[in-house]
């Protein structure tokens, strides 16, 4: 249990417009506002909301596993948000709905792992308002391309500019799938000069099944005050085969911190990693990196032991391999904590 103020979050209106010239969120009749009213000190658990919804990397399996560990270690309140079908089963191929997003109104932390969602305004508003509230965010892999609004011009700000501002980069390219899930494709190493950072306590290098994303170098640069902590080196690369390493080098950041200041001029702590293949989370170093990042984002770095947060599994973790289409587990009901 942690001592924290109780806040009342009041959403005054739910409408966003995108200025077609500047691509900045604007108001239609009134701004979507968030007011925090401190109502006194009381002992209560922190509220962590996991927003899942990707059709490739099995976030519907990895995020509940992390949430289970986090609840054990932090005794926090957990809400899981999923892409669901009409019968209430998890369906990551449903790009147009994520459940429980209104839980972000009372969240202390949003953990986001989504890919190419095209949410209605009634759902998008909760993610957008949270990001602008000054509260922390942790993001995984495909959240660099969390949304894909194909025809809604007013929402296309969220396709590339929004993740670049919030998380530090948009989707660019990767070094190739090759034998997905059969062998690791990225060597993960701690940046020596950053080894004393609280997020890296107890974290060792490992080989990840995630193929390396390009986020920095060539014509691209991580945005804002992004501070890389961990680097990845592609063990195989289509860009190397094509002679394009000057544009897309073999080594790139795979985990970093940054800040984000939204429309209300409130600064948020951000931790992001481009890792996130379902098999990556079988590695205790990956789980520890993620959990340490969550603690840091919440401002609880002093609570991280020298050997990192205890990342041992609470229950069995045997995810399906990554892959598009129908490779997710069928008839999977949402986890409720």
mmCIF file of C-alpha atoms in Angstrom:
data_model
loop_
_atom_site.group_PDB
_atom_site.id
_atom_site.type_symbol
_atom_site.label_atom_id
_atom_site.label_comp_id
_atom_site.label_asym_id
_atom_site.label_seq_id
_atom_site.Cartn_x
_atom_site.Cartn_y
_atom_site.Cartn_z
ATOM 1 C CA UNK A 1 0.000 0.000 0.000
ATOM 2 C CA UNK A 2 1.199 3.501 -0.759
ATOM 3 C CA UNK A 3 0.225 6.862 0.687
ATOM 4 C CA UNK A 4 -1.157 9.141 -1.980
ATOM 5 C CA UNK A 5 -3.792 11.825 -2.482
ATOM 6 C CA UNK A 6 -7.204 10.831 -3.757
ATOM 7 C CA UNK A 7 -8.019 12.715 -6.932
ATOM 8 C CA UNK A 8 -11.341 13.469 -8.562
ATOM 9 C CA UNK A 9 -10.938 13.484 -12.336
ATOM 10 C CA UNK A 10 -13.739 15.312 -14.129
ATOM 11 C CA UNK A 11 -13.989 15.097 -17.911
ATOM 12 C CA UNK A 12 -15.861 18.227 -18.958
ATOM 13 C CA UNK A 13 -16.343 17.323 -22.640
ATOM 14 C CA UNK A 14 -15.436 14.477 -24.927
ATOM 15 C CA UNK A 15 -14.795 16.054 -28.312
ATOM 16 C CA UNK A 16 -11.418 16.432 -30.071
ATOM 17 C CA UNK A 17 -10.659 18.193 -33.331
ATOM 18 C CA UNK A 18 -7.385 18.143 -35.220
ATOM 19 C CA UNK A 19 -6.228 21.395 -36.752
ATOM 20 C CA UNK A 20 -5.465 20.366 -40.325
ATOM 21 C CA UNK A 21 -2.608 22.861 -40.583
ATOM 22 C CA UNK A 22 -0.750 22.209 -37.354
ATOM 23 C CA UNK A 23 -2.108 18.722 -36.508
ATOM 24 C CA UNK A 24 -2.454 19.791 -32.871
ATOM 25 C CA UNK A 25 -5.427 18.682 -30.745
ATOM 26 C CA UNK A 26 -7.931 21.535 -30.431
ATOM 27 C CA UNK A 27 -11.400 22.145 -29.010
ATOM 28 C CA UNK A 28 -14.746 22.157 -30.828
ATOM 29 C CA UNK A 29 -17.117 23.754 -28.320
ATOM 30 C CA UNK A 30 -15.156 23.255 -25.096
ATOM 31 C CA UNK A 31 -11.775 21.683 -24.378
ATOM 32 C CA UNK A 32 -11.619 18.175 -23.087
ATOM 33 C CA UNK A 33 -10.492 19.131 -19.597
ATOM 34 C CA UNK A 34 -9.246 17.270 -16.620
ATOM 35 C CA UNK A 35 -9.477 18.732 -13.143
ATOM 36 C CA UNK A 36 -7.714 17.221 -10.176
ATOM 37 C CA UNK A 37 -9.149 18.044 -6.778
ATOM 38 C CA UNK A 38 -7.220 16.859 -3.764
ATOM 39 C CA UNK A 39 -9.681 15.524 -1.216
ATOM 40 C CA UNK A 40 -7.329 14.458 1.537
ATOM 41 C CA UNK A 41 -4.663 11.912 2.382
ATOM 42 C CA UNK A 42 -5.604 8.290 2.802
ATOM 43 C CA UNK A 43 -3.932 4.926 2.397
ATOM 44 C CA UNK A 44 -5.012 3.267 -0.833
ATOM 45 C CA UNK A 45 -3.392 1.205 -3.589
ATOM 46 C CA UNK A 46 -2.123 2.754 -6.764
ATOM 47 C CA UNK A 47 -4.243 2.095 -9.850
ATOM 48 C CA UNK A 48 -2.387 0.726 -12.893
ATOM 49 C CA UNK A 49 -4.287 0.353 -16.172
ATOM 50 C CA UNK A 50 -2.916 -1.932 -18.896
ATOM 51 C CA UNK A 51 -4.200 -1.034 -22.373
ATOM 52 C CA UNK A 52 -3.733 -4.007 -24.721
ATOM 53 C CA UNK A 53 -4.737 -4.442 -28.337
ATOM 54 C CA UNK A 54 -2.218 -5.684 -30.877
ATOM 55 C CA UNK A 55 -2.804 -8.429 -33.432
ATOM 56 C CA UNK A 56 0.813 -9.599 -33.676
ATOM 57 C CA UNK A 57 2.739 -9.795 -30.387
ATOM 58 C CA UNK A 58 0.253 -11.337 -27.931
ATOM 59 C CA UNK A 59 -0.011 -8.385 -25.565
ATOM 60 C CA UNK A 60 -3.252 -10.015 -24.389
ATOM 61 C CA UNK A 61 -1.010 -12.674 -22.799
ATOM 62 C CA UNK A 62 2.144 -10.791 -21.767
ATOM 63 C CA UNK A 63 0.483 -7.803 -20.114
ATOM 64 C CA UNK A 64 -1.752 -9.845 -17.751
ATOM 65 C CA UNK A 65 1.367 -11.792 -16.749
ATOM 66 C CA UNK A 66 3.180 -8.543 -15.912
ATOM 67 C CA UNK A 67 0.101 -7.214 -14.130
ATOM 68 C CA UNK A 68 -0.020 -10.332 -11.973
ATOM 69 C CA UNK A 69 3.590 -9.850 -10.873
ATOM 70 C CA UNK A 70 3.061 -6.135 -10.311
ATOM 71 C CA UNK A 71 0.041 -6.727 -8.112
ATOM 72 C CA UNK A 72 2.038 -9.181 -6.000
ATOM 73 C CA UNK A 73 4.971 -6.797 -5.594
ATOM 74 C CA UNK A 74 3.143 -3.472 -5.284
ATOM 75 C CA UNK A 75 -0.247 -4.526 -3.963
ATOM 76 C CA UNK A 76 -1.742 -2.202 -6.551
ATOM 77 C CA UNK A 77 -5.160 -2.099 -8.136
ATOM 78 C CA UNK A 78 -5.097 -3.468 -11.701
ATOM 79 C CA UNK A 79 -7.422 -2.865 -14.637
ATOM 80 C CA UNK A 80 -6.854 -4.648 -17.944
ATOM 81 C CA UNK A 81 -8.278 -3.266 -21.181
ATOM 82 C CA UNK A 82 -8.662 -5.595 -24.174
ATOM 83 C CA UNK A 83 -9.835 -5.711 -27.759
ATOM 84 C CA UNK A 84 -12.947 -7.884 -27.509
ATOM 85 C CA UNK A 85 -15.385 -9.507 -29.909
ATOM 86 C CA UNK A 86 -19.162 -9.233 -29.652
ATOM 87 C CA UNK A 87 -19.307 -12.220 -27.285
ATOM 88 C CA UNK A 88 -16.771 -10.762 -24.862
ATOM 89 C CA UNK A 89 -13.797 -12.915 -25.868
ATOM 90 C CA UNK A 90 -10.370 -11.410 -26.510
ATOM 91 C CA UNK A 91 -10.020 -10.631 -30.213
ATOM 92 C CA UNK A 92 -6.895 -8.610 -31.064
ATOM 93 C CA UNK A 93 -8.087 -8.443 -34.681
ATOM 94 C CA UNK A 94 -10.910 -6.127 -33.631
ATOM 95 C CA UNK A 95 -9.218 -2.807 -34.331
ATOM 96 C CA UNK A 96 -12.221 -0.681 -33.398
ATOM 97 C CA UNK A 97 -12.792 -1.394 -29.706
ATOM 98 C CA UNK A 98 -10.836 -1.627 -26.457
ATOM 99 C CA UNK A 99 -12.742 -2.303 -23.258
ATOM 100 C CA UNK A 100 -12.610 -0.409 -19.959
ATOM 101 C CA UNK A 101 -10.785 2.679 -21.223
ATOM 102 C CA UNK A 102 -12.846 4.864 -18.916
ATOM 103 C CA UNK A 103 -10.781 3.318 -16.096
ATOM 104 C CA UNK A 104 -7.997 5.695 -17.172
ATOM 105 C CA UNK A 105 -9.935 8.489 -15.472
ATOM 106 C CA UNK A 106 -8.717 7.212 -12.090
ATOM 107 C CA UNK A 107 -5.426 5.650 -13.223
ATOM 108 C CA UNK A 108 -2.057 6.460 -11.668
ATOM 109 C CA UNK A 109 -0.244 4.795 -14.579
ATOM 110 C CA UNK A 110 -1.148 3.732 -18.113
ATOM 111 C CA UNK A 111 0.789 0.792 -19.570
ATOM 112 C CA UNK A 112 0.177 0.694 -23.317
ATOM 113 C CA UNK A 113 0.759 -2.092 -25.846
ATOM 114 C CA UNK A 114 -1.411 -1.495 -28.908
ATOM 115 C CA UNK A 115 -0.981 -1.679 -32.670
ATOM 116 C CA UNK A 116 -2.852 0.088 -35.484
ATOM 117 C CA UNK A 117 -6.080 0.646 -33.557
ATOM 118 C CA UNK A 118 -8.842 2.735 -35.111
ATOM 119 C CA UNK A 119 -10.883 3.549 -32.026
ATOM 120 C CA UNK A 120 -14.045 5.641 -31.946
ATOM 121 C CA UNK A 121 -13.782 9.078 -30.355
ATOM 122 C CA UNK A 122 -15.674 7.805 -27.309
ATOM 123 C CA UNK A 123 -12.695 5.523 -26.533
ATOM 124 C CA UNK A 124 -9.789 7.507 -27.985
ATOM 125 C CA UNK A 125 -10.682 10.474 -25.778
ATOM 126 C CA UNK A 126 -9.677 8.562 -22.629
ATOM 127 C CA UNK A 127 -6.191 7.707 -23.928
ATOM 128 C CA UNK A 128 -5.644 11.217 -25.292
ATOM 129 C CA UNK A 129 -6.851 12.909 -22.098
ATOM 130 C CA UNK A 130 -4.695 10.639 -19.948
ATOM 131 C CA UNK A 131 -1.584 11.399 -22.026
ATOM 132 C CA UNK A 132 -2.156 15.134 -21.579
ATOM 133 C CA UNK A 133 -2.828 14.876 -17.837
ATOM 134 C CA UNK A 134 0.781 14.765 -16.646
ATOM 135 C CA UNK A 135 0.470 11.225 -15.331
ATOM 136 C CA UNK A 136 3.123 8.617 -16.288
ATOM 137 C CA UNK A 137 3.039 6.194 -19.215
ATOM 138 C CA UNK A 138 4.897 2.975 -20.004
ATOM 139 C CA UNK A 139 4.822 1.808 -23.625
ATOM 140 C CA UNK A 140 5.793 -1.361 -25.443
ATOM 141 C CA UNK A 141 6.941 -2.070 -28.990
ATOM 142 C CA UNK A 142 4.039 -1.408 -31.380
ATOM 143 C CA UNK A 143 2.829 1.584 -29.403
ATOM 144 C CA UNK A 144 5.088 3.551 -31.767
ATOM 145 C CA UNK A 145 2.210 2.824 -34.142
ATOM 146 C CA UNK A 146 -0.589 2.540 -31.628
ATOM 147 C CA UNK A 147 -3.211 3.947 -34.006
ATOM 148 C CA UNK A 148 -3.987 3.858 -37.701
ATOM 149 C CA UNK A 149 -6.748 6.161 -38.835
ATOM 150 C CA UNK A 150 -6.880 5.510 -42.580
ATOM 151 C CA UNK A 151 -9.708 7.772 -43.706
ATOM 152 C CA UNK A 152 -10.457 9.990 -40.702
ATOM 153 C CA UNK A 153 -8.220 12.944 -41.536
ATOM 154 C CA UNK A 154 -9.052 14.683 -38.251
ATOM 155 C CA UNK A 155 -7.560 11.749 -36.328
ATOM 156 C CA UNK A 156 -4.447 11.089 -38.424
ATOM 157 C CA UNK A 157 -2.406 13.153 -35.963
ATOM 158 C CA UNK A 158 -2.513 10.024 -33.778
ATOM 159 C CA UNK A 159 -0.939 7.799 -36.450
ATOM 160 C CA UNK A 160 2.606 9.192 -36.336
ATOM 161 C CA UNK A 161 2.906 12.579 -34.655
ATOM 162 C CA UNK A 162 1.217 11.525 -31.410
ATOM 163 C CA UNK A 163 3.473 8.498 -30.705
ATOM 164 C CA UNK A 164 6.556 10.449 -31.770
ATOM 165 C CA UNK A 165 5.724 13.183 -29.257
ATOM 166 C CA UNK A 166 4.582 10.927 -26.419
ATOM 167 C CA UNK A 167 6.859 7.888 -26.736
ATOM 168 C CA UNK A 168 9.778 9.335 -28.667
ATOM 169 C CA UNK A 169 9.340 7.839 -32.121
ATOM 170 C CA UNK A 170 6.851 6.746 -34.763
ATOM 171 C CA UNK A 171 6.915 3.474 -36.720
ATOM 172 C CA UNK A 172 9.746 3.494 -39.285
ATOM 173 C CA UNK A 173 11.069 0.006 -40.140
ATOM 174 C CA UNK A 174 12.639 -3.108 -38.617
ATOM 175 C CA UNK A 175 15.499 -5.434 -39.518
ATOM 176 C CA UNK A 176 13.375 -8.428 -40.527
ATOM 177 C CA UNK A 177 11.315 -11.280 -39.093
ATOM 178 C CA UNK A 178 13.340 -14.241 -40.403
ATOM 179 C CA UNK A 179 12.509 -17.389 -38.367
ATOM 180 C CA UNK A 180 9.969 -15.843 -36.013
ATOM 181 C CA UNK A 181 10.116 -17.425 -32.578
ATOM 182 C CA UNK A 182 12.704 -20.049 -33.516
ATOM 183 C CA UNK A 183 15.860 -18.135 -32.601
ATOM 184 C CA UNK A 184 16.617 -14.760 -30.987
ATOM 185 C CA UNK A 185 17.123 -11.907 -33.427
ATOM 186 C CA UNK A 186 18.405 -9.045 -31.238
ATOM 187 C CA UNK A 187 21.280 -8.912 -28.750
ATOM 188 C CA UNK A 188 20.250 -6.651 -25.862
ATOM 189 C CA UNK A 189 22.986 -4.826 -23.916
ATOM 190 C CA UNK A 190 22.997 -2.224 -21.162
ATOM 191 C CA UNK A 191 24.626 1.100 -22.044
ATOM 192 C CA UNK A 192 27.685 1.178 -19.792
ATOM 193 C CA UNK A 193 27.320 4.868 -18.916
ATOM 194 C CA UNK A 194 23.705 4.258 -17.809
ATOM 195 C CA UNK A 195 24.210 1.108 -15.741
ATOM 196 C CA UNK A 196 23.497 2.931 -12.452
ATOM 197 C CA UNK A 197 20.061 4.092 -13.619
ATOM 198 C CA UNK A 198 17.323 2.715 -11.307
ATOM 199 C CA UNK A 199 15.532 1.029 -14.223
ATOM 200 C CA UNK A 200 18.625 -1.082 -14.880
ATOM 201 C CA UNK A 201 19.018 -2.442 -11.357
ATOM 202 C CA UNK A 202 19.425 -6.191 -11.613
ATOM 203 C CA UNK A 203 18.952 -6.168 -15.402
ATOM 204 C CA UNK A 204 21.423 -8.213 -17.429
ATOM 205 C CA UNK A 205 21.895 -8.339 -21.171
ATOM 206 C CA UNK A 206 20.040 -11.070 -23.056
ATOM 207 C CA UNK A 207 19.099 -12.193 -26.541
ATOM 208 C CA UNK A 208 15.586 -11.150 -27.540
ATOM 209 C CA UNK A 209 13.196 -12.711 -30.030
ATOM 210 C CA UNK A 210 12.027 -9.237 -31.052
ATOM 211 C CA UNK A 211 13.450 -8.187 -34.392
ATOM 212 C CA UNK A 212 15.134 -4.827 -34.016
ATOM 213 C CA UNK A 213 13.093 -1.677 -34.647
ATOM 214 C CA UNK A 214 14.850 1.327 -36.154
ATOM 215 C CA UNK A 215 14.221 4.433 -34.059
ATOM 216 C CA UNK A 216 17.428 6.498 -34.237
ATOM 217 C CA UNK A 217 20.046 7.161 -36.906
ATOM 218 C CA UNK A 218 20.101 7.970 -40.598
ATOM 219 C CA UNK A 219 17.302 10.471 -41.186
ATOM 220 C CA UNK A 220 15.605 9.764 -37.858
ATOM 221 C CA UNK A 221 16.185 10.809 -34.269
ATOM 222 C CA UNK A 222 14.439 10.032 -30.998
ATOM 223 C CA UNK A 223 12.357 13.039 -30.043
ATOM 224 C CA UNK A 224 12.574 15.449 -27.136
ATOM 225 C CA UNK A 225 14.719 14.555 -24.144
ATOM 226 C CA UNK A 226 14.780 10.812 -24.860
ATOM 227 C CA UNK A 227 17.568 9.117 -22.898
ATOM 228 C CA UNK A 228 18.511 5.642 -24.206
ATOM 229 C CA UNK A 229 19.337 3.093 -21.511
ATOM 230 C CA UNK A 230 19.556 -0.172 -23.439
ATOM 231 C CA UNK A 231 20.804 -0.919 -26.952
ATOM 232 C CA UNK A 232 19.933 -3.756 -29.286
ATOM 233 C CA UNK A 233 22.014 -5.178 -32.109
ATOM 234 C CA UNK A 234 20.318 -7.087 -34.923
ATOM 235 C CA UNK A 235 21.697 -10.611 -35.226
ATOM 236 C CA UNK A 236 20.249 -10.790 -38.745
ATOM 237 C CA UNK A 237 19.198 -7.867 -40.890
ATOM 238 C CA UNK A 238 17.395 -7.374 -44.189
ATOM 239 C CA UNK A 239 18.837 -3.855 -44.252
ATOM 240 C CA UNK A 240 22.344 -5.291 -44.051
ATOM 241 C CA UNK A 241 21.520 -7.644 -46.927
ATOM 242 C CA UNK A 242 20.325 -4.652 -48.971
ATOM 243 C CA UNK A 243 23.376 -2.521 -48.109
ATOM 244 C CA UNK A 244 21.352 0.065 -46.177
ATOM 245 C CA UNK A 245 23.168 0.119 -42.843
ATOM 246 C CA UNK A 246 24.099 3.769 -43.352
ATOM 247 C CA UNK A 247 20.368 4.517 -43.109
ATOM 248 C CA UNK A 248 19.393 1.778 -40.667
ATOM 249 C CA UNK A 249 22.381 0.737 -38.516
ATOM 250 C CA UNK A 250 22.555 -2.675 -36.873
ATOM 251 C CA UNK A 251 22.541 -1.181 -33.370
ATOM 252 C CA UNK A 252 19.707 0.977 -32.041
ATOM 253 C CA UNK A 253 18.126 1.961 -28.718
ATOM 254 C CA UNK A 254 15.581 -0.571 -27.457
ATOM 255 C CA UNK A 255 14.670 1.113 -24.149
ATOM 256 C CA UNK A 256 14.669 4.749 -23.072
ATOM 257 C CA UNK A 257 13.129 7.322 -20.771
ATOM 258 C CA UNK A 258 11.752 10.726 -21.692
ATOM 259 C CA UNK A 259 9.248 13.318 -20.603
ATOM 260 C CA UNK A 260 6.106 14.431 -22.379
ATOM 261 C CA UNK A 261 4.257 17.695 -21.881
ATOM 262 C CA UNK A 262 0.780 17.832 -23.374
ATOM 263 C CA UNK A 263 -1.793 20.541 -23.973
ATOM 264 C CA UNK A 264 -2.234 21.242 -20.250
ATOM 265 C CA UNK A 265 1.521 21.909 -19.771
ATOM 266 C CA UNK A 266 1.896 19.056 -17.270
ATOM 267 C CA UNK A 267 5.017 16.930 -17.641
ATOM 268 C CA UNK A 268 4.755 13.120 -17.656
ATOM 269 C CA UNK A 269 7.413 10.500 -17.055
ATOM 270 C CA UNK A 270 7.645 8.071 -19.987
ATOM 271 C CA UNK A 271 9.406 4.709 -20.170
ATOM 272 C CA UNK A 272 9.384 2.954 -23.535
ATOM 273 C CA UNK A 273 10.852 -0.225 -24.977
ATOM 274 C CA UNK A 274 10.659 -1.527 -28.534
ATOM 275 C CA UNK A 275 11.023 -5.063 -27.182
ATOM 276 C CA UNK A 276 7.854 -7.057 -26.645
ATOM 277 C CA UNK A 277 7.840 -10.347 -28.565
ATOM 278 C CA UNK A 278 5.827 -12.777 -26.409
ATOM 279 C CA UNK A 279 8.897 -14.975 -25.960
ATOM 280 C CA UNK A 280 10.986 -12.025 -24.724
ATOM 281 C CA UNK A 281 8.946 -12.069 -21.520
ATOM 282 C CA UNK A 282 10.122 -15.603 -20.762
ATOM 283 C CA UNK A 283 13.435 -13.927 -19.911
ATOM 284 C CA UNK A 284 13.555 -12.683 -16.331
ATOM 285 C CA UNK A 285 15.756 -9.779 -17.491
ATOM 286 C CA UNK A 286 12.967 -8.583 -19.794
ATOM 287 C CA UNK A 287 10.357 -8.821 -17.046
ATOM 288 C CA UNK A 288 12.662 -7.029 -14.623
ATOM 289 C CA UNK A 289 13.323 -4.240 -17.144
ATOM 290 C CA UNK A 290 9.585 -3.755 -17.622
ATOM 291 C CA UNK A 291 8.771 -3.827 -13.904
ATOM 292 C CA UNK A 292 11.630 -1.490 -12.988
ATOM 293 C CA UNK A 293 10.396 0.846 -15.727
ATOM 294 C CA UNK A 294 6.919 0.828 -14.224
ATOM 295 C CA UNK A 295 8.245 1.672 -10.759
ATOM 296 C CA UNK A 296 10.416 4.455 -12.173
ATOM 297 C CA UNK A 297 7.542 5.938 -14.168
ATOM 298 C CA UNK A 298 5.459 6.071 -10.986
ATOM 299 C CA UNK A 299 8.268 7.945 -9.210
ATOM 300 C CA UNK A 300 9.033 4.912 -7.048
ATOM 301 C CA UNK A 301 12.652 4.428 -8.093
ATOM 302 C CA UNK A 302 13.697 4.436 -4.431
ATOM 303 C CA UNK A 303 11.583 1.289 -4.014
ATOM 304 C CA UNK A 304 13.602 -0.624 -6.642
ATOM 305 C CA UNK A 305 16.104 -2.947 -4.887
ATOM 306 C CA UNK A 306 19.690 -3.204 -6.086
ATOM 307 C CA UNK A 307 18.820 -6.498 -7.790
ATOM 308 C CA UNK A 308 15.652 -5.036 -9.291
ATOM 309 C CA UNK A 309 11.988 -5.801 -8.726
ATOM 310 C CA UNK A 310 11.235 -9.464 -8.083
ATOM 311 C CA UNK A 311 10.260 -10.687 -11.551
ATOM 312 C CA UNK A 312 9.585 -14.350 -10.813
ATOM 313 C CA UNK A 313 6.360 -15.559 -12.374
ATOM 314 C CA UNK A 314 3.184 -15.838 -10.329
ATOM 315 C CA UNK A 315 1.644 -18.427 -12.656
ATOM 316 C CA UNK A 316 2.597 -20.334 -15.785
ATOM 317 C CA UNK A 317 3.408 -18.229 -18.843
ATOM 318 C CA UNK A 318 3.196 -20.115 -22.143
ATOM 319 C CA UNK A 319 2.141 -17.590 -24.770
ATOM 320 C CA UNK A 320 1.380 -18.290 -28.386
ATOM 321 C CA UNK A 321 4.079 -17.193 -30.793
ATOM 322 C CA UNK A 322 3.777 -13.827 -32.493
ATOM 323 C CA UNK A 323 2.005 -13.651 -35.820
ATOM 324 C CA UNK A 324 -0.860 -12.026 -37.636
ATOM 325 C CA UNK A 325 -4.271 -13.418 -38.457
ATOM 326 C CA UNK A 326 -5.680 -16.185 -36.273
ATOM 327 C CA UNK A 327 -2.562 -17.024 -34.251
ATOM 328 C CA UNK A 328 -3.962 -15.734 -30.963
ATOM 329 C CA UNK A 329 -5.585 -18.030 -28.388
ATOM 330 C CA UNK A 330 -9.285 -18.479 -29.091
ATOM 331 C CA UNK A 331 -12.060 -18.355 -26.496
ATOM 332 C CA UNK A 332 -9.783 -16.356 -24.179
ATOM 333 C CA UNK A 333 -11.747 -14.480 -21.554
ATOM 334 C CA UNK A 334 -10.431 -11.166 -20.166
ATOM 335 C CA UNK A 335 -8.465 -11.427 -16.940
ATOM 336 C CA UNK A 336 -10.083 -9.569 -14.072
ATOM 337 C CA UNK A 337 -8.014 -8.670 -11.002
#
